[in-house]
Amino acid sequence: MSVSAYQAPARADAAVIFDGVSKHFPGSGKSDGFTALDNVSLSVGRGSITGIIGRSGAGKSTLIRLVNGLEKPTGGKVLVDGVDVGALDEAGLRELRRSVGMIFQHFNLLSSRTVFDNVALPLEIAGMNKSAIEKRVRPLLDLVGLADKHGRYPSELSGGQKQRIGIARALSTEPKLLLSDEATSALDPETTQSILELLKRINADLGLTVLLITHEMEVVKAVTSDVAVIDHGRIVERGHTFDVFTHPKHETTRAMLSGLPGSKLPDAVSRALKPQAVAGDRAVVRLTFFGAAAERPLISQLIKSVGAEVNIIAGTIDEIGGRPYGSLVVAYRADAETAGRAERFFTENGLVTEVLGYVA
Amino acid sequence: MSPDILLKIWGATLDTLYMVAAAGLIGSLIGGPIGIFLATSGKGELFPAPMTNRIVGLIVNAARSTPFIILVVAIIPFTRLLTGTSIGTKAAIVPLTIATIPFVARLVEAAIREIDKGLIEAARAMGATPMQIVFKVLLAEARPALTMALTMTAVSLIGYSAMVGAVGGGGLGDLGIRYGYQRFMPDVMLVVVIVLIVLVQIVQSAGDGLARRFDRRSRKN
Ligand SMILES: Nc1ncnc2c1ncn2[C@@H]1O[C@H](COP(=O)(O)OP(=O)(O)OP(=O)(O)O)[C@@H](O)[C@H]1O
Ligand SMILES: [Mg+2]
C-alpha cells in the first residue's frame, strides 16, 4: 500500500486557515521576547477532527487561542470561515466567539452555578430569554448524558462529568467549530476515551469541525482524521492521521510516537541497540502493515522466505482513524544474504519497514 | 445599675448600629467599585488602565495607612461641611465612611483576584463583554469571599465606631468614655465592652454562615 500524497483542504473547504501566522511575545524589561509561533500555515478541513500535537511549550495553546482571537497574531492571518480574525474589532470578536465553542483542560466551570446554569451561561451572555435557554439546555444535557445532574454544582461532579458539562456549554450557542485545548489531559485513560467518543459522536452527528490540541498521541490516534505536529513554534509534519502514524517523517513525530504502547521496545533490547552491525549481529526491524496485509499469515511466510530464525520483539494491532494497522518489531541475522531475502519479502508484501538498529 | 443607665446603653447600642450600618453601606458602595477597578485594570486585564490603577492604588494605600484617630481630626472641616457639626452620631459617620472605602476596596480587590483566570478566559471565549464578565463571573464567583470581606468590614467598623467615641462621636464608645472612664463607673464600662463583644460575635457568625451557604466550591452542605 502506498501513502496517498497529502492534500491540504482547499480554501473553500477549510473551517480555519492559518496563513503564515507568527506570534511574538514582547519581552518585559531585561528578558528578550519569545517567538511562540513562527510562520505557521495550516488549514483545518470543514467537518474534520483535526489534531495539533506537540510537546509542552511548542506553541499549541497560543495557536488555538488565535482562532477565537484570545490572542492576536504578530504576523500573518487567521481566517475562520473566511473571516480575518485579526481585522475584527471587539464587537466583531465577540460575535465570532459566540459561533466558536471552546473547552479547556481544567474545565473552567463556574463553581457558583449549577450544571444547568453553567451550560446556560453563553446563552445568557448572548441575551437569550429564559424559556429559549431552557429549550436549548435540556437537550444538550441529554446529549452529554447528564440530564439528571442539572441542579448539581460542579464540585459534586467527577472530572469526566465536568468536561461533559464543558462540552455541553461549548455547544450551547450551536457553534460550527469547537476548539479543544488539552480537554482530556486532566482525565484518566478510561474517562479520556469516553470524552473522545463523545467528541467523535458530536462531530459525526452535528457536522461540527473540531480542532483539538494535545500532547498525547493516544488522543490523536483515537479521534482525529488529520494531524499536524508542532515543534518550537513550527509545523514540522502534516497529514492524514493514519499516514503520519504509519510513516512518521520528522524526528519529533517519531519521538512522540515511540511513547505509544506497542511501539515501545523492551528496555533490554533498546539498551543493547547499536547503530552499526558487526559480523554475527541481528537486525532489529519494525514492520508496519495495514489493509489486506494485516490478514495474511505473515509471520510463517516471513520465516519461510527468510529461511532463518526470526524473533518477535514487540507487536501491536491497532486502529487509527478507523483503519486497522499492525506494527511488529522482529530481529533476524543481519548478513547480506538473509537481509536481502527479507527485504524482497517485505517489498513483495507491501510492508513498510524501518531498521531500528542492531543487536549482538 | 439604674434603669436610666440601661436605657442609655440601649440608645448607644442603636447609635452604634446606625453608624456601622450607614458607614458600612456608603463605604461599600464607593469602595466596592474601586476594588473591582483595582482588580481589573492592570496591564492586559479587562479594563486596562495601568497608570490610573497605580494612582488609585497609591491613594488607597495612603488612606489605609493613616491612623483612624488622625483621620477623624484631619477631616473635621470636611465633616462640618457635610453635616454641619463635628460631634455626634451623624458627624461620626463621615470619618467612618472615609475609612471604610479603602478598606473595602482592598478586600474586594483581593476577593476578585483570587478567582481562577481560567474562568475569565472561558467567559471571553463565550463572547462576554468585560461588564458581563464582572457581573456574571467575577462577582458571582467571589460571593463567598465578598461576604467575608463585608463581615470583616462590619467588625472593624464596630471597633472604629467605639473609637470615635473618644472624640465625642456618640454610640457605645462615647458612653463608655463618658460614664465608664470620666465618671468612673466600671460596671458601665464592663457592660459596654460586653455589648461590643456580643455585637461582633453576632456579625461574625452571621457572615460566616452566609459565606458558607454561598460557597459551592466544596462538597460540604
Ligand atoms: N503571554 C505570554 N508571554 C510570554 N511568553 C508566552 C506567553 N504565552 C505563552 N508564552 C510562551 O510561548 C511558548 C508556547 O506556549 P504555549 O502555551 O502555546 O505552549 P503549549 O504548546 O500550549 O504548551 P503546554 O503543552 O505546556 O500547554 C512557551 O514557551 C511560553 O512560555
Ligand atoms: Mg497549552
Coordinates of C-alpha atoms and ligand atoms in Angstrom, one line a residue:
Chain A
M1 CA 0.0 0.0 0.0
S2 CA 1.3 3.4 -0.8
V3 CA 0.8 6.6 1.1
S4 CA -1.5 9.0 -0.6
A5 CA 0.1 12.3 -1.1
Y6 CA -1.4 14.7 1.5
Q7 CA -3.8 17.2 0.0
A8 CA -4.4 20.2 2.2
P9 CA -8.2 21.1 2.2
A10 CA -9.0 23.6 -0.5
R11 CA -9.5 27.1 0.9
A12 CA -13.3 27.0 0.4
D13 CA -13.5 23.7 2.4
A14 CA -11.4 25.0 5.2
A15 CA -13.1 26.0 8.5
V16 CA -9.9 27.6 9.7
I17 CA -6.9 28.7 7.8
F18 CA -3.6 29.8 9.4
D19 CA -1.8 31.8 6.8
G20 CA 1.9 32.4 7.6
V21 CA 1.0 33.1 11.2
S22 CA 3.6 34.2 13.7
K23 CA 3.3 35.2 17.3
H24 CA 6.0 37.0 19.2
F25 CA 5.6 37.8 22.8
P26 CA 7.4 41.0 23.7
G27 CA 9.9 40.7 26.5
S28 CA 9.4 42.6 29.7
G29 CA 12.3 44.7 30.9
K30 CA 15.5 42.7 30.7
S31 CA 14.2 39.5 29.2
D32 CA 14.1 39.1 25.5
G33 CA 10.8 38.5 23.7
F34 CA 9.8 35.0 22.7
T35 CA 8.6 33.7 19.4
A36 CA 5.9 31.2 20.2
L37 CA 4.8 30.7 16.6
D38 CA 6.9 31.0 13.5
N39 CA 5.3 31.3 10.1
V40 CA 2.6 28.7 10.7
S41 CA 0.5 27.8 7.7
L42 CA -2.2 25.2 8.2
S43 CA -5.8 24.6 7.1
V44 CA -8.4 22.8 9.1
G45 CA -10.9 20.9 6.9
R46 CA -14.6 21.7 7.4
G47 CA -16.2 18.8 9.4
S48 CA -12.9 17.2 10.2
I49 CA -11.4 16.4 13.6
T50 CA -8.0 17.9 13.3
G51 CA -5.4 17.4 15.9
I52 CA -2.4 19.5 16.6
I53 CA 0.2 17.7 18.7
G54 CA 3.4 18.9 20.2
R55 CA 5.4 18.9 23.4
S56 CA 4.9 21.3 26.2
G57 CA 5.8 24.8 25.2
A58 CA 5.6 24.0 21.5
G59 CA 3.0 26.8 20.9
K60 CA -0.2 24.7 20.8
S61 CA -2.3 26.8 23.2
T62 CA -1.0 30.0 21.5
L63 CA -2.1 28.7 18.1
I64 CA -5.6 27.7 19.2
R65 CA -6.1 30.9 21.1
L66 CA -5.6 32.8 17.8
V67 CA -8.6 31.1 16.3
N68 CA -11.1 32.9 18.6
G69 CA -9.0 36.0 19.0
L70 CA -8.0 35.5 22.6
E71 CA -4.5 36.2 21.2
K72 CA -3.6 38.3 18.3
P73 CA -1.0 37.2 15.7
T74 CA 2.0 39.5 15.2
G75 CA 2.3 38.3 11.6
G76 CA 0.1 36.6 9.1
K77 CA -3.6 35.9 9.2
V78 CA -6.0 33.6 10.8
L79 CA -9.2 33.0 8.8
V80 CA -12.3 31.5 10.4
D81 CA -14.9 30.7 7.8
G82 CA -13.2 33.2 5.6
V83 CA -13.3 35.9 8.2
D84 CA -9.9 37.5 9.1
V85 CA -9.9 37.3 12.9
G86 CA -7.2 39.9 13.2
A87 CA -9.3 42.5 11.4
L88 CA -12.3 42.3 13.8
D89 CA -12.9 44.9 16.4
E90 CA -14.0 43.9 19.9
A91 CA -17.7 43.7 19.0
G92 CA -16.8 41.6 15.9
L93 CA -14.7 39.3 18.0
R94 CA -17.5 38.8 20.5
E95 CA -19.8 37.9 17.6
L96 CA -17.2 35.4 16.3
R97 CA -16.6 33.9 19.7
R98 CA -20.3 33.1 20.1
S99 CA -20.0 30.9 17.0
V100 CA -16.9 29.1 18.2
G101 CA -17.1 26.8 21.2
M102 CA -14.1 26.1 23.4
I103 CA -13.3 23.5 26.0
F104 CA -10.4 23.5 28.4
Q105 CA -8.0 21.3 30.3
H106 CA -9.3 22.4 33.7
F107 CA -12.9 22.7 32.5
N108 CA -13.3 26.3 33.8
L109 CA -16.8 25.8 35.1
L110 CA -18.3 28.4 37.4
S111 CA -18.4 26.9 40.9
S112 CA -21.2 29.2 41.9
R113 CA -23.5 28.0 39.2
T114 CA -25.4 24.7 38.8
V115 CA -24.8 22.4 35.9
F116 CA -27.8 23.8 34.1
D117 CA -26.8 27.4 34.7
N118 CA -23.2 26.7 33.6
V119 CA -24.5 25.4 30.3
A120 CA -26.9 28.4 30.1
L121 CA -24.1 31.0 30.6
P122 CA -23.1 31.5 27.0
L123 CA -26.8 31.9 26.1
E124 CA -27.4 34.4 28.9
I125 CA -24.3 36.3 27.6
A126 CA -25.8 36.3 24.1
G127 CA -29.0 37.8 25.6
M128 CA -31.3 34.8 25.0
N129 CA -34.6 34.7 27.1
K130 CA -35.2 32.2 29.8
S131 CA -37.6 29.9 28.0
A132 CA -35.5 29.7 24.9
I133 CA -32.5 28.9 27.1
E134 CA -34.5 26.2 28.9
K135 CA -35.3 24.6 25.5
R136 CA -31.7 24.8 24.4
V137 CA -30.0 23.5 27.5
R138 CA -32.2 20.4 28.2
P139 CA -31.3 18.5 25.0
L140 CA -27.6 19.4 25.5
L141 CA -27.6 17.8 28.9
D142 CA -29.2 14.8 27.4
L143 CA -26.6 14.7 24.7
V144 CA -23.8 14.6 27.2
G145 CA -25.6 12.1 29.4
L146 CA -26.0 14.3 32.4
A147 CA -29.7 15.4 32.4
D148 CA -30.1 14.0 35.9
K149 CA -27.4 16.3 37.2
H150 CA -28.9 19.6 36.1
G151 CA -29.3 21.0 39.6
R152 CA -25.9 19.9 40.9
Y153 CA -22.8 22.1 41.4
P154 CA -19.5 21.4 39.6
S155 CA -17.9 20.4 42.9
E156 CA -20.3 17.5 43.1
L157 CA -19.1 16.1 39.7
S158 CA -16.2 13.9 38.6
G159 CA -13.6 15.2 36.2
G160 CA -15.2 13.4 33.3
Q161 CA -18.6 14.8 34.2
K162 CA -17.2 18.3 34.4
Q163 CA -15.7 18.0 31.0
R164 CA -19.1 16.8 29.6
I165 CA -20.6 19.9 31.1
G166 CA -17.8 21.9 29.5
I167 CA -18.7 20.3 26.2
A168 CA -22.4 21.0 26.6
R169 CA -21.6 24.6 27.4
A170 CA -19.4 25.0 24.4
L171 CA -22.2 23.6 22.2
S172 CA -24.9 25.7 23.6
T173 CA -24.6 28.5 21.1
E174 CA -24.7 25.9 18.3
P175 CA -21.2 26.7 17.0
K176 CA -19.8 25.4 13.7
L177 CA -16.3 25.0 15.3
L178 CA -15.2 23.5 18.5
L179 CA -11.7 24.3 20.0
S180 CA -10.3 21.9 22.5
D181 CA -7.2 22.8 24.5
E182 CA -6.0 19.6 26.2
A183 CA -9.5 18.7 27.1
T184 CA -8.6 15.3 28.3
S185 CA -5.2 15.9 29.8
A186 CA -6.6 16.1 33.4
L187 CA -8.5 12.8 33.0
D188 CA -7.6 9.1 33.5
P189 CA -7.3 7.0 30.3
E190 CA -10.8 5.4 30.6
T191 CA -12.5 8.8 31.1
T192 CA -10.4 10.2 28.3
Q193 CA -11.7 7.5 25.9
S194 CA -15.3 8.3 26.8
I195 CA -14.8 12.0 26.3
L196 CA -13.2 11.3 23.0
E197 CA -16.1 9.1 22.0
L198 CA -18.4 12.0 22.8
L199 CA -16.4 14.4 20.6
K200 CA -16.5 11.9 17.8
R201 CA -20.2 11.5 18.1
I202 CA -20.8 15.3 18.1
N203 CA -18.5 15.6 15.1
A204 CA -20.5 13.0 13.2
D205 CA -24.0 13.9 14.3
L206 CA -23.7 17.7 14.3
G207 CA -21.2 18.0 11.5
L208 CA -19.1 20.2 13.8
T209 CA -15.5 20.9 13.0
V210 CA -13.2 20.0 15.9
L211 CA -9.7 21.5 16.3
L212 CA -8.0 19.8 19.2
I213 CA -4.6 20.3 20.6
T214 CA -2.9 17.7 22.8
H215 CA 0.4 16.4 23.8
E216 CA -0.9 12.8 23.9
M217 CA -0.5 10.7 20.8
E218 CA -3.3 8.4 22.1
V219 CA -5.8 11.2 21.7
V220 CA -4.7 12.0 18.2
K221 CA -4.8 8.3 17.3
A222 CA -8.3 7.8 18.7
V223 CA -10.3 10.6 17.2
T224 CA -8.5 12.7 14.6
S225 CA -8.7 12.3 10.8
D226 CA -5.9 14.9 10.2
V227 CA -3.0 15.9 12.3
A228 CA -0.2 18.5 12.4
V229 CA 2.9 18.2 14.5
I230 CA 4.2 21.4 16.0
D231 CA 7.6 21.8 17.4
H232 CA 9.2 25.0 18.7
G233 CA 6.5 27.1 17.0
R234 CA 6.7 25.5 13.6
I235 CA 4.6 22.9 11.9
V236 CA 7.0 20.0 11.2
E237 CA 4.7 17.4 9.8
R238 CA 1.2 17.4 8.5
G239 CA -1.1 14.8 7.0
H240 CA -3.9 12.3 7.4
T241 CA -3.5 10.8 10.9
F242 CA -3.2 7.3 9.5
D243 CA -0.3 8.2 7.3
V244 CA 1.5 10.3 9.9
F245 CA 1.3 7.4 12.3
T246 CA 2.4 4.7 9.9
H247 CA 5.0 6.8 8.1
P248 CA 6.3 9.4 10.5
K249 CA 8.8 11.5 8.7
H250 CA 10.0 14.0 11.3
E251 CA 12.2 13.3 14.2
T252 CA 9.7 14.9 16.7
T253 CA 6.9 12.8 15.4
R254 CA 8.9 9.6 15.7
A255 CA 9.9 10.5 19.2
M256 CA 6.3 11.2 20.2
L257 CA 5.1 8.0 18.6
S258 CA 7.7 5.9 20.4
G259 CA 5.8 6.5 23.6
L260 CA 2.7 4.7 22.4
P261 CA 2.2 1.3 23.9
G262 CA 3.2 -1.4 21.4
S263 CA 5.7 0.9 19.8
K264 CA 8.0 0.7 22.8
L265 CA 10.8 -1.8 22.7
P266 CA 11.6 -3.8 25.7
D267 CA 14.2 -2.0 27.8
A268 CA 16.8 -4.8 27.4
V269 CA 16.5 -4.5 23.6
S270 CA 16.6 -0.7 23.3
R271 CA 19.6 -0.6 25.6
A272 CA 21.5 -3.1 23.5
L273 CA 20.6 -1.4 20.2
K274 CA 23.6 -0.3 18.1
P275 CA 23.5 1.9 15.0
Q276 CA 26.0 -0.3 13.1
A277 CA 26.2 -4.1 12.6
V278 CA 29.3 -6.2 13.1
A279 CA 29.5 -9.8 11.8
G280 CA 27.1 -12.1 13.5
D281 CA 24.7 -9.3 14.7
R282 CA 21.0 -9.4 14.1
A283 CA 19.0 -6.6 12.6
V284 CA 16.0 -5.2 14.6
V285 CA 13.3 -4.1 12.1
R286 CA 9.9 -2.5 12.6
L287 CA 7.3 -3.8 10.1
T288 CA 4.1 -1.8 9.6
F289 CA 1.3 -3.4 7.8
F290 CA -2.3 -2.5 7.0
G291 CA -5.2 -3.4 4.9
A292 CA -5.0 -6.9 3.3
A293 CA -1.5 -7.5 4.6
A294 CA -2.9 -7.4 8.2
E295 CA -5.0 -10.5 7.4
R296 CA -2.3 -12.8 5.8
P297 CA -0.3 -15.3 7.9
L298 CA 2.8 -13.0 7.5
I299 CA 4.9 -14.5 10.2
S300 CA 5.0 -18.0 8.9
Q301 CA 5.6 -16.7 5.4
L302 CA 8.4 -14.5 6.7
I303 CA 10.2 -17.3 8.4
K304 CA 9.9 -19.4 5.3
S305 CA 11.3 -16.8 2.9
V306 CA 14.0 -15.5 5.2
G307 CA 15.0 -19.1 5.9
A308 CA 16.4 -18.3 9.2
E309 CA 15.3 -17.6 12.8
V310 CA 13.0 -14.7 13.2
N311 CA 12.4 -13.3 16.7
I312 CA 9.4 -11.3 17.5
I313 CA 10.3 -8.5 19.9
A314 CA 7.2 -6.3 20.1
G315 CA 4.0 -6.1 18.3
T316 CA 0.6 -4.5 18.3
I317 CA -2.6 -4.5 16.3
D318 CA -4.4 -1.2 16.4
E319 CA -6.8 1.1 14.7
I320 CA -6.1 4.6 13.6
G321 CA -9.0 6.7 12.3
G322 CA -11.0 3.6 12.0
R323 CA -8.4 1.8 9.8
P324 CA -6.7 -1.3 11.2
Y325 CA -3.0 -1.4 11.3
G326 CA -0.3 -3.6 12.8
S327 CA 3.2 -3.0 13.9
L328 CA 5.7 -5.7 14.5
V329 CA 9.3 -5.5 15.6
V330 CA 11.3 -8.5 14.5
A331 CA 15.0 -9.5 14.6
Y332 CA 16.9 -11.7 12.2
R333 CA 20.5 -12.3 11.1
A334 CA 21.9 -9.2 9.5
D335 CA 24.2 -10.9 7.0
A336 CA 23.8 -9.7 3.4
E337 CA 22.0 -12.8 2.2
T338 CA 19.4 -13.1 4.9
A339 CA 18.7 -9.3 4.8
G340 CA 18.4 -9.4 1.1
R341 CA 15.8 -12.2 1.2
A342 CA 13.9 -10.4 4.0
E343 CA 13.8 -7.1 2.0
R344 CA 12.5 -8.9 -1.0
F345 CA 9.7 -10.4 1.1
F346 CA 8.8 -7.0 2.5
T347 CA 8.6 -5.4 -0.9
E348 CA 6.5 -8.2 -2.3
N349 CA 4.1 -7.9 0.5
G350 CA 3.9 -4.2 0.6
L351 CA 5.2 -3.9 4.2
V352 CA 6.7 -0.7 5.4
T353 CA 9.9 -1.3 7.2
E354 CA 12.2 0.7 9.4
V355 CA 15.6 -0.6 10.6
L356 CA 15.8 0.4 14.2
G357 CA 19.4 -0.9 14.8
Y358 CA 21.4 -4.0 15.5
V359 CA 21.9 -6.3 18.5
A360 CA 24.5 -8.9 19.1
Chain B
M1 CA -27.3 49.9 87.7
S2 CA -30.1 52.4 87.3
P3 CA -32.8 52.0 84.6
D4 CA -31.7 55.3 83.3
I5 CA -28.2 54.0 82.6
L6 CA -29.6 50.8 81.0
L7 CA -31.7 53.0 78.7
K8 CA -28.6 55.0 77.8
I9 CA -26.8 51.8 76.9
W10 CA -29.7 50.7 74.7
G11 CA -29.7 54.0 73.0
A12 CA -25.9 53.9 72.5
T13 CA -26.2 50.4 71.0
L14 CA -28.7 51.7 68.5
D15 CA -26.4 54.6 67.7
T16 CA -23.5 52.3 67.1
L17 CA -25.6 50.0 64.9
Y18 CA -26.7 53.1 63.0
M19 CA -23.2 54.4 62.4
V20 CA -21.9 50.9 61.4
A21 CA -24.7 50.4 59.0
A22 CA -24.6 53.8 57.4
A23 CA -20.8 53.9 57.1
G24 CA -20.7 50.3 56.0
L25 CA -23.3 50.8 53.3
I26 CA -22.0 54.0 51.9
G27 CA -18.4 52.9 52.3
S28 CA -19.0 49.6 50.5
L29 CA -21.0 51.3 47.7
I30 CA -18.0 53.5 47.0
G31 CA -15.2 51.1 48.0
G32 CA -16.6 48.1 46.2
P33 CA -16.4 49.6 42.7
I34 CA -12.9 50.9 43.5
G35 CA -11.9 47.4 44.5
I36 CA -13.3 46.0 41.3
F37 CA -11.5 48.6 39.3
L38 CA -8.2 47.8 41.1
A39 CA -8.6 44.1 40.4
T40 CA -9.4 44.5 36.7
S41 CA -7.5 47.5 35.4
G42 CA -3.9 46.2 35.4
K43 CA -1.9 45.6 32.3
G44 CA -3.7 43.2 30.0
E45 CA -6.7 42.9 32.2
L46 CA -10.4 43.5 31.5
F47 CA -10.3 47.3 31.6
P48 CA -6.6 48.0 31.1
A49 CA -5.6 51.4 32.7
P50 CA -2.3 50.6 34.4
M51 CA -1.5 54.3 35.2
T52 CA -4.8 55.1 36.8
N53 CA -4.6 51.7 38.6
R54 CA -1.3 52.7 40.1
I55 CA -2.5 56.1 41.2
V56 CA -5.7 54.8 42.7
G57 CA -3.7 52.1 44.5
L58 CA -1.4 54.8 46.0
I59 CA -4.3 56.8 47.2
V60 CA -5.9 53.8 48.7
N61 CA -2.7 52.8 50.5
A62 CA -2.2 56.3 51.8
A63 CA -5.8 56.3 53.2
R64 CA -5.3 52.9 54.7
S65 CA -2.0 53.8 56.5
T66 CA -3.4 57.0 58.1
P67 CA -4.3 56.2 61.7
F68 CA -8.0 56.4 62.2
I69 CA -7.9 58.8 65.0
I70 CA -5.8 61.2 62.9
L71 CA -8.2 60.8 60.0
V72 CA -11.1 61.8 62.3
V73 CA -9.4 65.0 63.4
A74 CA -7.9 65.8 60.0
I75 CA -11.2 65.8 58.2
I76 CA -13.2 67.8 60.7
P77 CA -13.7 70.7 58.3
F78 CA -15.0 68.3 55.7
T79 CA -17.3 66.7 58.2
R80 CA -18.6 70.0 59.3
L81 CA -19.2 71.0 55.7
L82 CA -21.3 67.8 55.1
T83 CA -23.2 67.5 58.4
G84 CA -23.0 71.0 59.9
T85 CA -21.4 69.6 63.1
S86 CA -18.3 67.8 64.2
I87 CA -19.7 65.9 67.1
G88 CA -22.4 63.3 67.5
T89 CA -23.5 60.2 65.6
K90 CA -24.2 61.8 62.3
A91 CA -20.8 63.5 62.2
A92 CA -19.0 60.3 63.1
I93 CA -20.4 58.6 60.0
V94 CA -18.2 60.8 57.8
P95 CA -14.8 59.6 59.0
L96 CA -16.1 56.1 59.4
T97 CA -17.2 56.1 55.8
I98 CA -13.9 57.6 54.6
A99 CA -12.0 54.9 56.5
T100 CA -14.3 52.1 55.1
I101 CA -13.8 53.0 51.5
P102 CA -10.1 51.9 51.1
F103 CA -10.6 49.0 53.5
V104 CA -13.4 47.6 51.4
A105 CA -11.6 48.4 48.2
R106 CA -8.6 46.3 49.1
L107 CA -10.7 43.4 50.4
V108 CA -12.9 43.4 47.3
E109 CA -9.8 43.5 45.1
A110 CA -8.3 40.5 46.9
A111 CA -11.5 38.6 46.7
I112 CA -11.7 39.1 42.9
R113 CA -8.0 38.5 42.3
E114 CA -8.5 35.1 43.9
I115 CA -10.7 33.9 41.1
D116 CA -9.2 31.5 38.6
K117 CA -8.0 33.3 35.5
G118 CA -9.3 30.3 33.5
L119 CA -12.9 31.4 34.2
I120 CA -12.2 34.9 32.7
E121 CA -10.7 33.2 29.7
A122 CA -13.7 30.9 29.3
A123 CA -16.1 33.8 29.5
R124 CA -14.1 35.8 27.0
A125 CA -14.2 32.7 24.7
M126 CA -18.0 32.8 25.0
G127 CA -18.1 36.3 23.7
A128 CA -18.8 38.0 27.1
T129 CA -18.3 41.8 27.4
P130 CA -16.0 43.0 30.2
M131 CA -19.1 44.2 32.1
Q132 CA -20.7 40.8 31.7
I133 CA -17.5 39.2 33.0
V134 CA -17.6 41.4 36.1
F135 CA -21.2 40.7 36.9
K136 CA -21.8 37.1 35.7
V137 CA -18.4 35.7 36.6
L138 CA -16.3 37.8 39.0
L139 CA -18.9 39.0 41.4
A140 CA -20.8 35.7 41.3
E141 CA -17.8 33.6 41.9
A142 CA -16.4 35.9 44.5
R143 CA -19.6 36.0 46.5
P144 CA -18.3 33.9 49.5
A145 CA -15.1 36.0 49.7
L146 CA -17.1 39.2 49.3
T147 CA -19.4 38.1 52.1
M148 CA -16.4 37.5 54.3
A149 CA -15.0 40.9 53.3
L150 CA -18.2 42.7 54.3
T151 CA -18.2 40.8 57.5
M152 CA -14.7 41.9 58.3
T153 CA -15.6 45.5 57.4
A154 CA -18.6 45.5 59.8
V155 CA -16.5 44.0 62.6
S156 CA -13.8 46.6 62.1
L157 CA -16.4 49.3 61.9
I158 CA -17.8 48.3 65.3
G159 CA -14.3 48.8 66.7
Y160 CA -13.8 52.1 64.9
S161 CA -17.2 53.4 65.9
A162 CA -16.2 52.8 69.5
M163 CA -13.0 54.8 68.8
V164 CA -14.9 57.9 67.5
G165 CA -16.5 57.9 71.0
A166 CA -13.2 59.3 72.2
V167 CA -13.8 62.5 70.2
G168 CA -17.5 62.8 71.0
G169 CA -18.8 60.6 68.3
G170 CA -21.8 59.1 70.1
G171 CA -22.6 55.4 70.4
L172 CA -21.2 52.8 72.8
G173 CA -17.6 54.1 72.8
D174 CA -18.8 57.5 73.7
L175 CA -20.9 56.2 76.5
G176 CA -18.0 54.0 77.8
I177 CA -15.7 57.0 77.9
R178 CA -18.1 59.5 79.5
Y179 CA -19.6 57.2 82.1
G180 CA -17.2 54.3 82.5
Y181 CA -14.0 56.4 82.4
Q182 CA -14.7 60.0 83.2
R183 CA -17.3 59.3 85.9
F184 CA -15.6 56.2 86.9
M185 CA -18.4 53.7 86.6
P186 CA -16.5 50.4 85.8
D187 CA -19.8 48.5 85.6
V188 CA -21.0 50.7 82.7
M189 CA -17.6 50.2 81.0
L190 CA -18.0 46.4 81.5
V191 CA -21.5 46.3 80.0
V192 CA -20.3 48.4 77.1
V193 CA -17.5 46.0 76.4
I194 CA -19.8 43.0 76.7
V195 CA -22.3 44.5 74.3
L196 CA -19.5 45.2 71.8
I197 CA -18.2 41.7 72.1
V198 CA -21.7 40.3 71.5
L199 CA -22.3 42.6 68.5
V200 CA -19.0 41.4 66.9
Q201 CA -19.9 37.8 67.6
I202 CA -23.3 38.1 66.0
V203 CA -22.0 39.9 62.9
Q204 CA -19.1 37.4 62.5
S205 CA -21.2 34.3 62.8
A206 CA -23.9 35.6 60.5
G207 CA -21.3 36.5 57.9
D208 CA -19.6 33.1 58.3
G209 CA -22.8 31.3 57.9
L210 CA -23.8 33.3 54.8
A211 CA -20.4 32.8 53.2
R212 CA -20.6 29.1 53.8
R213 CA -24.1 29.0 52.2
F214 CA -22.8 30.8 49.1
D215 CA -19.7 28.7 48.8
R216 CA -20.3 25.8 46.4
R217 CA -16.6 25.0 45.9
S218 CA -16.5 22.1 48.4
R219 CA -18.7 19.1 48.6
K220 CA -20.0 20.1 52.0
N221 CA -23.6 21.1 52.5
Ligands
LIG1 N1 1.7 35.7 27.4 C1 2.9 35.2 27.1 N2 4.1 35.9 27.3 C2 5.3 35.4 27.0 N3 5.5 34.1 26.6 C3 4.4 33.4 26.4 C4 3.1 33.8 26.7 N4 2.2 32.8 26.4 C5 3.0 31.8 26.0 N5 4.3 32.1 26.0 C6 5.4 31.2 25.6 O1 5.1 30.7 24.4 C7 5.5 29.3 24.3 C8 4.3 28.5 23.8 O2 3.3 28.5 24.8 P1 2.0 27.6 24.7 O3 1.2 27.9 25.9 O4 1.4 27.9 23.4 O5 2.6 26.2 24.7 P2 1.8 24.8 24.6 O6 2.3 24.1 23.4 O7 0.4 25.0 24.8 O8 2.4 24.1 25.9 P3 1.6 23.2 27.0 O9 1.5 21.8 26.4 O10 2.6 23.2 28.2 O11 0.3 23.8 27.3 C9 6.0 28.9 25.7 O12 7.4 28.9 25.7 C10 5.5 30.0 26.6 O13 6.4 30.3 27.6
MG2 MG -1.1 24.6 26.4

